[in-house]
Amino acid sequence: MKTVSYIFLLLTLIACGVSKDTPVPQQELPEAYRNAFATDTTTIADIKWDAFFTDPKLQELINRTLTGNFDLQLAVKNIEASRQLLRQTKWGQVPQLNAYVTANTNIPSENSLNGLSINNFLGTSHIEDYNAGLQLSWEADIWGKINSRKKEALATYLKTEEARKLVQANLVASAAQGYYNLLMLDAQLEVAKKNRGLSENTVSMVTRQFDAGQVTHLAVEQAEAQRLRAAQIVPQLEKEIILQENALSILTGTLPGEIERSSLTTEDLHAELPTGIPAALLSHRPDVKAQEYELNAANARVGVAKASMYPSLSITANGGLNSFKANNWFNMPASLFGLVTGSIAQPLLQGRRLKTQYEVAKIEREKAVIGFRQQVLVAVGEVSDALAEIEKLKEEVVFAQERVTNLQKAVSNADKLFASGLATYLEVITAQSNVLQSELDLAAVKRNRLAAEVRLYKALGGGWN
């Protein structure tokens, strides 16, 4: 008995060194982001999406997206499947218990030793056998293989949870950016229609001057070309609006249709956008957490592969009722029987295959470490990019607004001067062309500013809570 105890103790000590986990790498991170507005620990990633986006129409769109989007529904199903696998692995160390009932008849050859023995001892040409019992089997987890499988299942489950969060964060950002793009298209369509009307007035004015002999027919043609250019933009923008509405409808899991929305001029920008410190990304961003859990799963897979190379200890027990006659099958205690066996199995010819699996598992673990480092680096870069965009877009909005104001004055002055004969038709057409493009650009810059805030919110890990 002492020998058996020593053997179990020795196996336990050896098992402790079967596989050593690779810890999550300590990534070198800066104390603050490049172009950061502040360096405290407060971050907009902690704000729920329905508090970050204050437009009621946008809130309704995001809510519909999170309710009906099929990608998110698939992510939830992946979580449910992973949860079931996790529950299964928790029973990995529980012995297997099976009940069985068998009945068979053996008719040996009369010229065989078994046939002669049956005739001599039982006086019959066949023998019956009836069994009913329980079979218990259990594998001792001396190398931690079963425990490693449980760790892998847990890490995989947690990874699917983070995958669901990532899908939600992407959906929130996609819905918001699509919504802002729709507002930009509305504003540009309004600009295009307004400039189409101005161009029509210019054509009428130039035509009257042509009739009066003050300008050539070339002036009429140039004015008409400018009107057609302004008119052409209208159906282009109307098409883009329909396509954007369809895309947002599909995002919400519904058939293409109109999207209720407000106006680009009513959208408020955030006065402050605290980013916190880069180290907070490790806990806020679902993709970074998913890479961490992937490393945990890779560690567990290395443990399973390593343990598979060592002997397995199994214990099997059988017990029940056995008889060669049906009429006394359940006589107690004469029909009772029991059997306990223990076995140790060491893989021999599979050594190369198991070694390959182990080496591949270690390589996959190294890849998981690299993937984690890369994801952290990408996350910090995305935040820095969004901060730079916001900072520079603030200046762009100011310059674009000033340009529009100046060009609108130029158009008004050009019309007055042309009517007085102090400006040429080319100056009028040029002024109208410039103001059209500048107003379209202003709407785009405003949209870009809003979209940059969305990218920053997502880059910091917001949107899934």
CSV table of C-alpha atoms in Angstrom, one decimal:
chain,number,residue,atom,x,y,z
A,1,MET,CA,0.0,0.0,0.0
A,2,LYS,CA,2.9,2.3,0.8
A,3,THR,CA,4.4,1.5,-2.6
A,4,VAL,CA,1.2,2.6,-4.3
A,5,SER,CA,1.1,5.8,-2.3
A,6,TYR,CA,4.7,6.6,-3.3
A,7,ILE,CA,3.9,6.0,-7.0
A,8,PHE,CA,1.0,8.4,-6.8
A,9,LEU,CA,3.1,11.0,-5.1
A,10,LEU,CA,5.8,10.6,-7.7
A,11,LEU,CA,3.4,10.9,-10.5
A,12,THR,CA,1.8,14.0,-8.9
A,13,LEU,CA,5.2,15.7,-8.6
A,14,ILE,CA,6.1,14.9,-12.2
A,15,ALA,CA,2.7,16.2,-13.4
A,16,CYS,CA,3.4,19.6,-11.8
A,17,GLY,CA,6.2,20.1,-14.4
A,18,VAL,CA,4.4,18.8,-17.5
A,19,SER,CA,3.6,22.2,-19.0
A,20,LYS,CA,4.4,25.7,-17.9
A,21,ASP,CA,2.1,28.4,-19.0
A,22,THR,CA,3.3,31.4,-21.0
A,23,PRO,CA,2.0,34.6,-19.1
A,24,VAL,CA,0.3,37.5,-20.9
A,25,PRO,CA,3.2,39.6,-22.1
A,26,GLN,CA,3.8,42.9,-20.4
A,27,GLN,CA,3.4,45.4,-23.2
A,28,GLU,CA,5.4,48.6,-23.1
A,29,LEU,CA,2.8,51.4,-23.4
A,30,PRO,CA,3.3,55.2,-23.3
A,31,GLU,CA,2.0,57.1,-20.4
A,32,ALA,CA,-0.3,59.1,-22.6
A,33,TYR,CA,-1.6,59.0,-26.2
A,34,ARG,CA,-0.1,61.2,-28.9
A,35,ASN,CA,-2.3,64.3,-29.3
A,36,ALA,CA,-4.2,63.4,-26.1
A,37,PHE,CA,-6.5,66.1,-24.7
A,38,ALA,CA,-5.8,65.0,-21.1
A,39,THR,CA,-3.8,62.4,-19.2
A,40,ASP,CA,-6.1,61.4,-16.4
A,41,THR,CA,-7.8,58.0,-16.1
A,42,THR,CA,-11.2,59.2,-17.2
A,43,THR,CA,-12.2,57.8,-20.6
A,44,ILE,CA,-15.3,58.0,-22.8
A,45,ALA,CA,-15.1,54.2,-23.2
A,46,ASP,CA,-16.8,54.0,-19.8
A,47,ILE,CA,-19.8,55.9,-21.2
A,48,LYS,CA,-22.7,53.8,-22.5
A,49,TRP,CA,-23.5,54.3,-26.2
A,50,ASP,CA,-27.0,55.8,-25.5
A,51,ALA,CA,-25.3,58.4,-23.3
A,52,PHE,CA,-22.5,59.2,-25.8
A,53,PHE,CA,-24.9,59.6,-28.7
A,54,THR,CA,-27.5,62.1,-27.7
A,55,ASP,CA,-29.5,62.3,-31.0
A,56,PRO,CA,-32.8,60.5,-30.3
A,57,LYS,CA,-33.1,59.4,-33.9
A,58,LEU,CA,-29.6,57.9,-33.8
A,59,GLN,CA,-30.3,56.2,-30.5
A,60,GLU,CA,-33.4,54.6,-32.0
A,61,LEU,CA,-31.3,53.4,-35.0
A,62,ILE,CA,-28.6,51.9,-32.9
A,63,ASN,CA,-31.2,50.2,-30.7
A,64,ARG,CA,-32.9,48.7,-33.7
A,65,THR,CA,-29.5,47.5,-35.0
A,66,LEU,CA,-28.6,45.8,-31.8
A,67,THR,CA,-32.0,44.1,-31.7
A,68,GLY,CA,-32.2,42.9,-35.3
A,69,ASN,CA,-28.7,42.6,-36.7
A,70,PHE,CA,-28.0,39.0,-37.8
A,71,ASP,CA,-24.2,39.2,-37.1
A,72,LEU,CA,-24.9,40.0,-33.5
A,73,GLN,CA,-27.5,37.1,-33.3
A,74,LEU,CA,-24.9,34.7,-34.7
A,75,ALA,CA,-22.4,36.0,-32.1
A,76,VAL,CA,-24.9,35.2,-29.3
A,77,LYS,CA,-25.4,31.7,-30.7
A,78,ASN,CA,-21.7,31.2,-30.7
A,79,ILE,CA,-21.7,32.1,-27.0
A,80,GLU,CA,-24.5,29.6,-26.3
A,81,ALA,CA,-22.6,26.8,-28.1
A,82,SER,CA,-19.4,27.7,-26.2
A,83,ARG,CA,-21.2,27.7,-22.9
A,84,GLN,CA,-22.5,24.2,-23.6
A,85,LEU,CA,-19.0,23.0,-24.4
A,86,LEU,CA,-17.8,24.6,-21.2
A,87,ARG,CA,-20.4,22.8,-19.1
A,88,GLN,CA,-19.4,19.5,-20.8
A,89,THR,CA,-15.8,19.9,-19.9
A,90,LYS,CA,-16.6,20.6,-16.3
A,91,TRP,CA,-17.7,16.9,-16.1
A,92,GLY,CA,-14.4,15.7,-17.5
A,93,GLN,CA,-13.1,14.3,-14.2
A,94,VAL,CA,-16.4,12.7,-13.3
A,95,PRO,CA,-16.3,8.9,-13.7
A,96,GLN,CA,-18.4,7.4,-16.6
A,97,LEU,CA,-21.2,5.1,-15.4
A,98,ASN,CA,-23.1,2.9,-17.8
A,99,ALA,CA,-25.9,0.4,-17.2
A,100,TYR,CA,-26.2,-2.7,-19.4
A,101,VAL,CA,-28.3,-5.8,-19.8
A,102,THR,CA,-27.2,-8.6,-22.1
A,103,ALA,CA,-28.4,-12.1,-22.9
A,104,ASN,CA,-26.7,-14.5,-25.3
A,105,THR,CA,-26.7,-18.2,-26.2
A,106,ASN,CA,-23.5,-20.1,-27.3
A,107,ILE,CA,-23.8,-23.3,-29.3
A,108,PRO,CA,-20.3,-24.8,-29.7
A,109,SER,CA,-19.3,-27.6,-32.0
A,110,GLU,CA,-20.0,-31.1,-30.5
A,111,ASN,CA,-16.5,-32.0,-31.5
A,112,SER,CA,-14.9,-29.1,-29.7
A,113,LEU,CA,-13.6,-29.1,-26.2
A,114,ASN,CA,-16.2,-26.6,-25.2
A,115,GLY,CA,-19.0,-28.7,-26.7
A,116,LEU,CA,-17.8,-31.9,-24.9
A,117,SER,CA,-17.5,-30.0,-21.6
A,118,ILE,CA,-21.0,-28.6,-21.8
A,119,ASN,CA,-22.5,-32.0,-22.6
A,120,ASN,CA,-20.6,-33.7,-19.8
A,121,PHE,CA,-21.3,-31.1,-17.1
A,122,LEU,CA,-24.6,-29.5,-18.1
A,123,GLY,CA,-26.2,-32.2,-20.2
A,124,THR,CA,-27.1,-29.7,-23.0
A,125,SER,CA,-25.7,-28.7,-26.3
A,126,HIS,CA,-25.7,-25.0,-25.6
A,127,ILE,CA,-25.0,-22.5,-22.8
A,128,GLU,CA,-26.8,-19.3,-22.0
A,129,ASP,CA,-25.4,-16.3,-20.3
A,130,TYR,CA,-27.4,-13.4,-18.7
A,131,ASN,CA,-25.9,-10.2,-17.4
A,132,ALA,CA,-27.3,-7.1,-15.8
A,133,GLY,CA,-25.0,-4.6,-14.2
A,134,LEU,CA,-23.2,-1.3,-14.0
A,135,GLN,CA,-19.8,-0.3,-15.5
A,136,LEU,CA,-17.8,2.5,-13.9
A,137,SER,CA,-14.7,3.9,-15.6
A,138,TRP,CA,-12.4,6.7,-14.5
A,139,GLU,CA,-9.2,8.2,-15.9
A,140,ALA,CA,-6.9,9.7,-13.3
A,141,ASP,CA,-5.8,13.2,-14.3
A,142,ILE,CA,-2.3,12.8,-13.1
A,143,TRP,CA,-0.8,14.9,-15.9
A,144,GLY,CA,-3.4,17.6,-15.9
A,145,LYS,CA,-4.8,16.8,-19.4
A,146,ILE,CA,-8.4,17.0,-18.3
A,147,ASN,CA,-7.8,20.1,-16.3
A,148,SER,CA,-6.1,21.7,-19.3
A,149,ARG,CA,-9.1,20.9,-21.5
A,150,LYS,CA,-11.3,22.7,-18.9
A,151,LYS,CA,-9.1,25.7,-19.0
A,152,GLU,CA,-9.2,25.7,-22.8
A,153,ALA,CA,-13.0,25.5,-22.8
A,154,LEU,CA,-13.2,28.4,-20.3
A,155,ALA,CA,-10.8,30.6,-22.3
A,156,THR,CA,-12.7,29.8,-25.6
A,157,TYR,CA,-16.0,30.7,-23.9
A,158,LEU,CA,-14.6,34.0,-22.6
A,159,LYS,CA,-13.2,34.7,-26.1
A,160,THR,CA,-16.6,34.3,-27.6
A,161,GLU,CA,-18.0,36.7,-25.1
A,162,GLU,CA,-15.4,39.3,-26.2
A,163,ALA,CA,-16.2,38.5,-29.8
A,164,ARG,CA,-19.9,39.4,-29.1
A,165,LYS,CA,-18.8,42.6,-27.5
A,166,LEU,CA,-16.6,43.4,-30.5
A,167,VAL,CA,-19.5,42.8,-32.9
A,168,GLN,CA,-21.7,45.1,-30.9
A,169,ALA,CA,-19.0,47.8,-30.7
A,170,ASN,CA,-18.6,47.6,-34.5
A,171,LEU,CA,-22.3,47.7,-35.1
A,172,VAL,CA,-22.7,50.8,-32.9
A,173,ALA,CA,-19.9,52.6,-34.7
A,174,SER,CA,-21.2,51.5,-38.2
A,175,ALA,CA,-24.7,52.7,-37.4
A,176,ALA,CA,-23.5,56.0,-36.1
A,177,GLN,CA,-21.1,56.6,-39.1
A,178,GLY,CA,-23.8,55.5,-41.6
A,179,TYR,CA,-26.2,57.9,-39.9
A,180,TYR,CA,-23.8,60.8,-40.0
A,181,ASN,CA,-23.1,60.0,-43.7
A,182,LEU,CA,-26.8,60.2,-44.4
A,183,LEU,CA,-27.0,63.6,-42.7
A,184,MET,CA,-24.1,64.8,-44.8
A,185,LEU,CA,-25.8,63.6,-48.0
A,186,ASP,CA,-29.0,65.4,-46.9
A,187,ALA,CA,-27.1,68.6,-46.4
A,188,GLN,CA,-25.2,68.3,-49.7
A,189,LEU,CA,-28.5,67.6,-51.5
A,190,GLU,CA,-29.9,70.8,-50.1
A,191,VAL,CA,-26.8,72.7,-51.3
A,192,ALA,CA,-27.1,71.1,-54.7
A,193,LYS,CA,-30.8,72.1,-55.1
A,194,LYS,CA,-30.1,75.6,-53.9
A,195,ASN,CA,-27.2,76.0,-56.3
A,196,ARG,CA,-29.3,74.6,-59.1
A,197,GLY,CA,-31.8,77.3,-58.5
A,198,LEU,CA,-29.1,80.0,-58.5
A,199,SER,CA,-27.7,78.6,-61.8
A,200,GLU,CA,-31.2,78.7,-63.3
A,201,ASN,CA,-31.5,82.4,-62.3
A,202,THR,CA,-28.0,83.0,-63.9
A,203,VAL,CA,-29.1,81.4,-67.1
A,204,SER,CA,-32.2,83.6,-67.2
A,205,MET,CA,-30.2,86.7,-66.5
A,206,VAL,CA,-27.5,85.9,-69.1
A,207,THR,CA,-30.2,85.0,-71.7
A,208,ARG,CA,-31.8,88.4,-71.2
A,209,GLN,CA,-28.5,90.2,-71.7
A,210,PHE,CA,-27.9,88.1,-74.8
A,211,ASP,CA,-31.3,89.2,-76.1
A,212,ALA,CA,-30.2,92.7,-75.4
A,213,GLY,CA,-27.0,92.2,-77.3
A,214,GLN,CA,-24.8,92.7,-74.3
A,215,VAL,CA,-23.2,89.2,-74.2
A,216,THR,CA,-22.4,86.6,-76.8
A,217,HIS,CA,-24.1,83.2,-77.2
A,218,LEU,CA,-21.0,81.7,-75.6
A,219,ALA,CA,-22.1,83.3,-72.3
A,220,VAL,CA,-25.5,81.6,-72.5
A,221,GLU,CA,-23.8,78.2,-73.2
A,222,GLN,CA,-21.4,78.6,-70.3
A,223,ALA,CA,-24.2,79.5,-68.0
A,224,GLU,CA,-26.3,76.6,-69.2
A,225,ALA,CA,-23.3,74.2,-68.6
A,226,GLN,CA,-23.0,75.4,-65.1
A,227,ARG,CA,-26.7,74.9,-64.5
A,228,LEU,CA,-26.4,71.3,-65.8
A,229,ARG,CA,-23.5,70.6,-63.6
A,230,ALA,CA,-25.4,71.7,-60.5
A,231,ALA,CA,-28.5,69.8,-61.7
A,232,GLN,CA,-26.4,66.6,-62.3
A,233,ILE,CA,-25.3,66.5,-58.7
A,234,VAL,CA,-28.9,66.3,-57.4
A,235,PRO,CA,-29.7,62.8,-58.8
A,236,GLN,CA,-26.2,61.6,-57.8
A,237,LEU,CA,-26.9,62.6,-54.2
A,238,GLU,CA,-30.4,61.2,-54.2
A,239,LYS,CA,-29.0,57.9,-55.4
A,240,GLU,CA,-26.4,57.9,-52.6
A,241,ILE,CA,-29.1,58.7,-50.0
A,242,ILE,CA,-31.1,55.7,-51.1
A,243,LEU,CA,-28.1,53.4,-51.0
A,244,GLN,CA,-27.1,54.6,-47.5
A,245,GLU,CA,-30.7,54.1,-46.3
A,246,ASN,CA,-30.7,50.6,-47.7
A,247,ALA,CA,-27.4,49.8,-46.0
A,248,LEU,CA,-28.6,51.1,-42.6
A,249,SER,CA,-31.8,49.1,-43.0
A,250,ILE,CA,-29.9,45.9,-43.7
A,251,LEU,CA,-27.7,46.7,-40.7
A,252,THR,CA,-30.8,46.7,-38.5
A,253,GLY,CA,-32.0,43.4,-40.0
A,254,THR,CA,-34.9,44.9,-41.9
A,255,LEU,CA,-35.9,45.3,-45.5
A,256,PRO,CA,-34.6,48.4,-47.3
A,257,GLY,CA,-36.6,51.5,-46.4
A,258,GLU,CA,-36.4,55.1,-45.3
A,259,ILE,CA,-34.4,56.0,-42.2
A,260,GLU,CA,-35.8,58.7,-39.8
A,261,ARG,CA,-33.1,61.3,-39.1
A,262,SER,CA,-32.5,64.8,-37.9
A,263,SER,CA,-30.2,67.4,-39.6
A,264,LEU,CA,-26.5,67.8,-39.8
A,265,THR,CA,-26.8,71.3,-38.4
A,266,THR,CA,-28.5,70.0,-35.2
A,267,GLU,CA,-25.7,67.5,-34.3
A,268,ASP,CA,-23.7,68.6,-31.3
A,269,LEU,CA,-20.0,67.9,-31.0
A,270,HIS,CA,-18.6,66.8,-27.6
A,271,ALA,CA,-16.9,69.6,-25.7
A,272,GLU,CA,-14.5,67.1,-24.0
A,273,LEU,CA,-13.3,63.7,-25.1
A,274,PRO,CA,-11.2,62.2,-22.3
A,275,THR,CA,-9.2,59.2,-23.4
A,276,GLY,CA,-7.7,57.9,-20.2
A,277,ILE,CA,-4.3,56.1,-20.2
A,278,PRO,CA,-3.2,53.6,-22.8
A,279,ALA,CA,-3.0,50.8,-20.2
A,280,ALA,CA,-6.8,51.0,-19.9
A,281,LEU,CA,-7.1,49.6,-23.4
A,282,LEU,CA,-6.1,46.1,-22.1
A,283,SER,CA,-9.4,45.9,-20.2
A,284,HIS,CA,-11.7,48.1,-22.4
A,285,ARG,CA,-11.1,46.8,-25.9
A,286,PRO,CA,-12.9,43.5,-26.7
A,287,ASP,CA,-10.4,42.6,-29.4
A,288,VAL,CA,-7.4,42.9,-27.0
A,289,LYS,CA,-9.2,40.8,-24.3
A,290,ALA,CA,-10.0,38.2,-27.0
A,291,GLN,CA,-6.3,37.9,-27.8
A,292,GLU,CA,-5.5,37.5,-24.1
A,293,TYR,CA,-8.1,34.7,-23.9
A,294,GLU,CA,-6.7,33.1,-27.1
A,295,LEU,CA,-3.3,33.0,-25.3
A,296,ASN,CA,-4.9,31.3,-22.3
A,297,ALA,CA,-6.5,28.7,-24.6
A,298,ALA,CA,-3.2,28.2,-26.4
A,299,ASN,CA,-1.5,27.5,-23.1
A,300,ALA,CA,-4.2,25.0,-22.3
A,301,ARG,CA,-3.7,23.3,-25.7
A,302,VAL,CA,0.0,22.9,-25.0
A,303,GLY,CA,-0.8,21.3,-21.7
A,304,VAL,CA,-3.2,18.8,-23.4
A,305,ALA,CA,-0.6,18.0,-26.1
A,306,LYS,CA,2.1,17.5,-23.6
A,307,ALA,CA,0.0,15.3,-21.3
A,308,SER,CA,-1.0,13.1,-24.2
A,309,MET,CA,2.6,11.9,-24.5
A,310,TYR,CA,2.6,10.4,-21.0
A,311,PRO,CA,1.0,7.2,-19.7
A,312,SER,CA,-2.7,7.3,-18.8
A,313,LEU,CA,-4.0,5.6,-15.7
A,314,SER,CA,-7.5,4.2,-15.9
A,315,ILE,CA,-9.6,2.3,-13.4
A,316,THR,CA,-12.7,0.2,-14.4
A,317,ALA,CA,-15.2,-1.5,-12.2
A,318,ASN,CA,-18.0,-3.8,-13.1
A,319,GLY,CA,-20.8,-5.2,-10.9
A,320,GLY,CA,-24.2,-6.7,-11.2
A,321,LEU,CA,-26.0,-10.0,-11.7
A,322,ASN,CA,-24.9,-12.9,-13.8
A,323,SER,CA,-26.3,-16.3,-14.5
A,324,PHE,CA,-26.4,-19.0,-17.1
A,325,LYS,CA,-30.1,-19.7,-16.4
A,326,ALA,CA,-32.9,-17.2,-16.8
A,327,ASN,CA,-34.9,-18.6,-14.0
A,328,ASN,CA,-32.3,-17.8,-11.3
A,329,TRP,CA,-30.8,-14.7,-12.9
A,330,PHE,CA,-32.0,-12.4,-10.1
A,331,ASN,CA,-31.4,-14.8,-7.2
A,332,MET,CA,-29.6,-12.9,-4.5
A,333,PRO,CA,-26.8,-13.1,-3.5
A,334,ALA,CA,-25.8,-16.1,-5.6
A,335,SER,CA,-25.9,-14.1,-8.9
A,336,LEU,CA,-23.9,-11.2,-7.7
A,337,PHE,CA,-20.5,-10.5,-9.3
A,338,GLY,CA,-17.9,-7.7,-9.2
A,339,LEU,CA,-14.7,-6.9,-11.0
A,340,VAL,CA,-12.2,-4.0,-10.6
A,341,THR,CA,-9.3,-3.5,-13.0
A,342,GLY,CA,-6.6,-0.8,-13.3
A,343,SER,CA,-4.5,-0.1,-16.4
A,344,ILE,CA,-1.6,2.1,-17.5
A,345,ALA,CA,-1.3,2.8,-21.2
A,346,GLN,CA,1.8,4.4,-22.7
A,347,PRO,CA,1.6,5.6,-26.4
A,348,LEU,CA,4.4,3.9,-28.4
A,349,LEU,CA,4.1,4.0,-32.1
A,350,GLN,CA,2.2,7.3,-31.9
A,351,GLY,CA,5.2,9.1,-30.5
A,352,ARG,CA,6.1,11.1,-33.6
A,353,ARG,CA,2.5,12.2,-34.1
A,354,LEU,CA,2.1,13.3,-30.5
A,355,LYS,CA,5.4,15.1,-30.6
A,356,THR,CA,4.4,16.9,-33.7
A,357,GLN,CA,1.1,17.9,-32.1
A,358,TYR,CA,3.0,19.2,-29.1
A,359,GLU,CA,5.5,21.3,-31.1
A,360,VAL,CA,2.7,22.7,-33.2
A,361,ALA,CA,0.8,23.7,-30.1
A,362,LYS,CA,3.8,25.5,-28.8
A,363,ILE,CA,4.2,27.4,-32.1
A,364,GLU,CA,0.5,28.3,-32.0
A,365,ARG,CA,1.1,29.7,-28.4
A,366,GLU,CA,4.0,31.8,-29.7
A,367,LYS,CA,1.7,33.1,-32.5
A,368,ALA,CA,-0.9,34.0,-29.8
A,369,VAL,CA,1.7,36.0,-27.9
A,370,ILE,CA,2.6,37.9,-31.2
A,371,GLY,CA,-1.1,38.4,-31.9
A,372,PHE,CA,-1.6,39.9,-28.5
A,373,ARG,CA,1.3,42.3,-28.9
A,374,GLN,CA,0.2,43.3,-32.3
A,375,GLN,CA,-3.4,43.9,-31.2
A,376,VAL,CA,-2.3,46.2,-28.4
A,377,LEU,CA,-0.1,48.1,-30.8
A,378,VAL,CA,-3.0,48.5,-33.3
A,379,ALA,CA,-5.3,49.7,-30.5
A,380,VAL,CA,-2.9,52.4,-29.4
A,381,GLY,CA,-2.4,53.5,-33.0
A,382,GLU,CA,-6.1,53.7,-33.7
A,383,VAL,CA,-6.6,56.0,-30.7
A,384,SER,CA,-3.7,58.2,-31.7
A,385,ASP,CA,-5.1,58.4,-35.3
A,386,ALA,CA,-8.5,59.4,-34.1
A,387,LEU,CA,-7.1,62.1,-31.8
A,388,ALA,CA,-5.1,63.5,-34.6
A,389,GLU,CA,-8.1,63.5,-36.9
A,390,ILE,CA,-10.2,65.3,-34.3
A,391,GLU,CA,-7.6,67.9,-33.6
A,392,LYS,CA,-7.0,68.8,-37.3
A,393,LEU,CA,-10.6,68.5,-38.3
A,394,LYS,CA,-11.5,71.3,-35.8
A,395,GLU,CA,-9.3,73.6,-37.8
A,396,GLU,CA,-10.6,72.3,-41.1
A,397,VAL,CA,-14.2,73.1,-40.0
A,398,VAL,CA,-13.2,76.7,-39.2
A,399,PHE,CA,-11.5,77.3,-42.5
A,400,ALA,CA,-14.2,75.6,-44.5
A,401,GLN,CA,-16.9,77.7,-42.8
A,402,GLU,CA,-14.9,80.9,-43.5
A,403,ARG,CA,-14.4,79.9,-47.1
A,404,VAL,CA,-18.2,79.3,-47.6
A,405,THR,CA,-19.0,82.7,-46.0
A,406,ASN,CA,-16.6,84.5,-48.3
A,407,LEU,CA,-17.7,82.7,-51.4
A,408,GLN,CA,-21.4,83.3,-50.7
A,409,LYS,CA,-20.6,87.0,-50.5
A,410,ALA,CA,-18.6,86.7,-53.7
A,411,VAL,CA,-21.6,85.1,-55.5
A,412,SER,CA,-23.9,87.9,-54.3
A,413,ASN,CA,-21.5,90.6,-55.4
A,414,ALA,CA,-20.8,88.9,-58.7
A,415,ASP,CA,-24.5,88.8,-59.5
A,416,LYS,CA,-24.9,92.5,-58.7
A,417,LEU,CA,-21.8,93.5,-60.6
A,418,PHE,CA,-22.9,91.4,-63.6
A,419,ALA,CA,-26.4,93.0,-63.6
A,420,SER,CA,-24.6,96.4,-63.6
A,421,GLY,CA,-22.3,95.4,-66.4
A,422,LEU,CA,-19.2,95.6,-64.1
A,423,ALA,CA,-18.5,91.9,-64.1
A,424,THR,CA,-18.3,89.2,-66.8
A,425,TYR,CA,-20.4,86.1,-67.0
A,426,LEU,CA,-17.3,84.0,-66.3
A,427,GLU,CA,-16.8,85.7,-62.9
A,428,VAL,CA,-20.4,84.8,-62.0
A,429,ILE,CA,-20.1,81.2,-63.2
A,430,THR,CA,-16.8,80.8,-61.4
A,431,ALA,CA,-18.2,82.2,-58.1
A,432,GLN,CA,-21.2,79.9,-58.3
A,433,SER,CA,-19.0,76.9,-59.0
A,434,ASN,CA,-16.7,77.7,-56.1
A,435,VAL,CA,-19.5,78.2,-53.6
A,436,LEU,CA,-21.1,75.0,-54.7
A,437,GLN,CA,-17.9,73.0,-54.1
A,438,SER,CA,-17.2,74.8,-50.8
A,439,GLU,CA,-20.6,74.1,-49.4
A,440,LEU,CA,-20.4,70.4,-50.4
A,441,ASP,CA,-16.9,70.3,-48.7
A,442,LEU,CA,-18.2,72.0,-45.5
A,443,ALA,CA,-20.9,69.3,-45.1
A,444,ALA,CA,-18.2,66.6,-45.7
A,445,VAL,CA,-15.8,68.1,-43.1
A,446,LYS,CA,-18.6,68.3,-40.5
A,447,ARG,CA,-19.4,64.7,-41.2
A,448,ASN,CA,-15.8,63.7,-40.9
A,449,ARG,CA,-15.6,65.5,-37.5
A,450,LEU,CA,-18.5,63.6,-36.2
A,451,ALA,CA,-17.2,60.3,-37.6
A,452,ALA,CA,-13.8,60.9,-36.0
A,453,GLU,CA,-15.5,61.1,-32.6
A,454,VAL,CA,-17.1,57.8,-33.3
A,455,ARG,CA,-13.8,56.3,-34.3
A,456,LEU,CA,-12.2,57.5,-31.1
A,457,TYR,CA,-15.1,56.1,-29.0
A,458,LYS,CA,-14.7,52.8,-30.6
A,459,ALA,CA,-10.9,52.8,-30.5
A,460,LEU,CA,-10.9,53.4,-26.8
A,461,GLY,CA,-13.2,50.4,-26.3
A,462,GLY,CA,-16.6,52.0,-26.1
A,463,GLY,CA,-19.9,50.8,-27.6
A,464,TRP,CA,-20.2,47.3,-26.2
A,465,ASN,CA,-21.4,48.3,-22.7
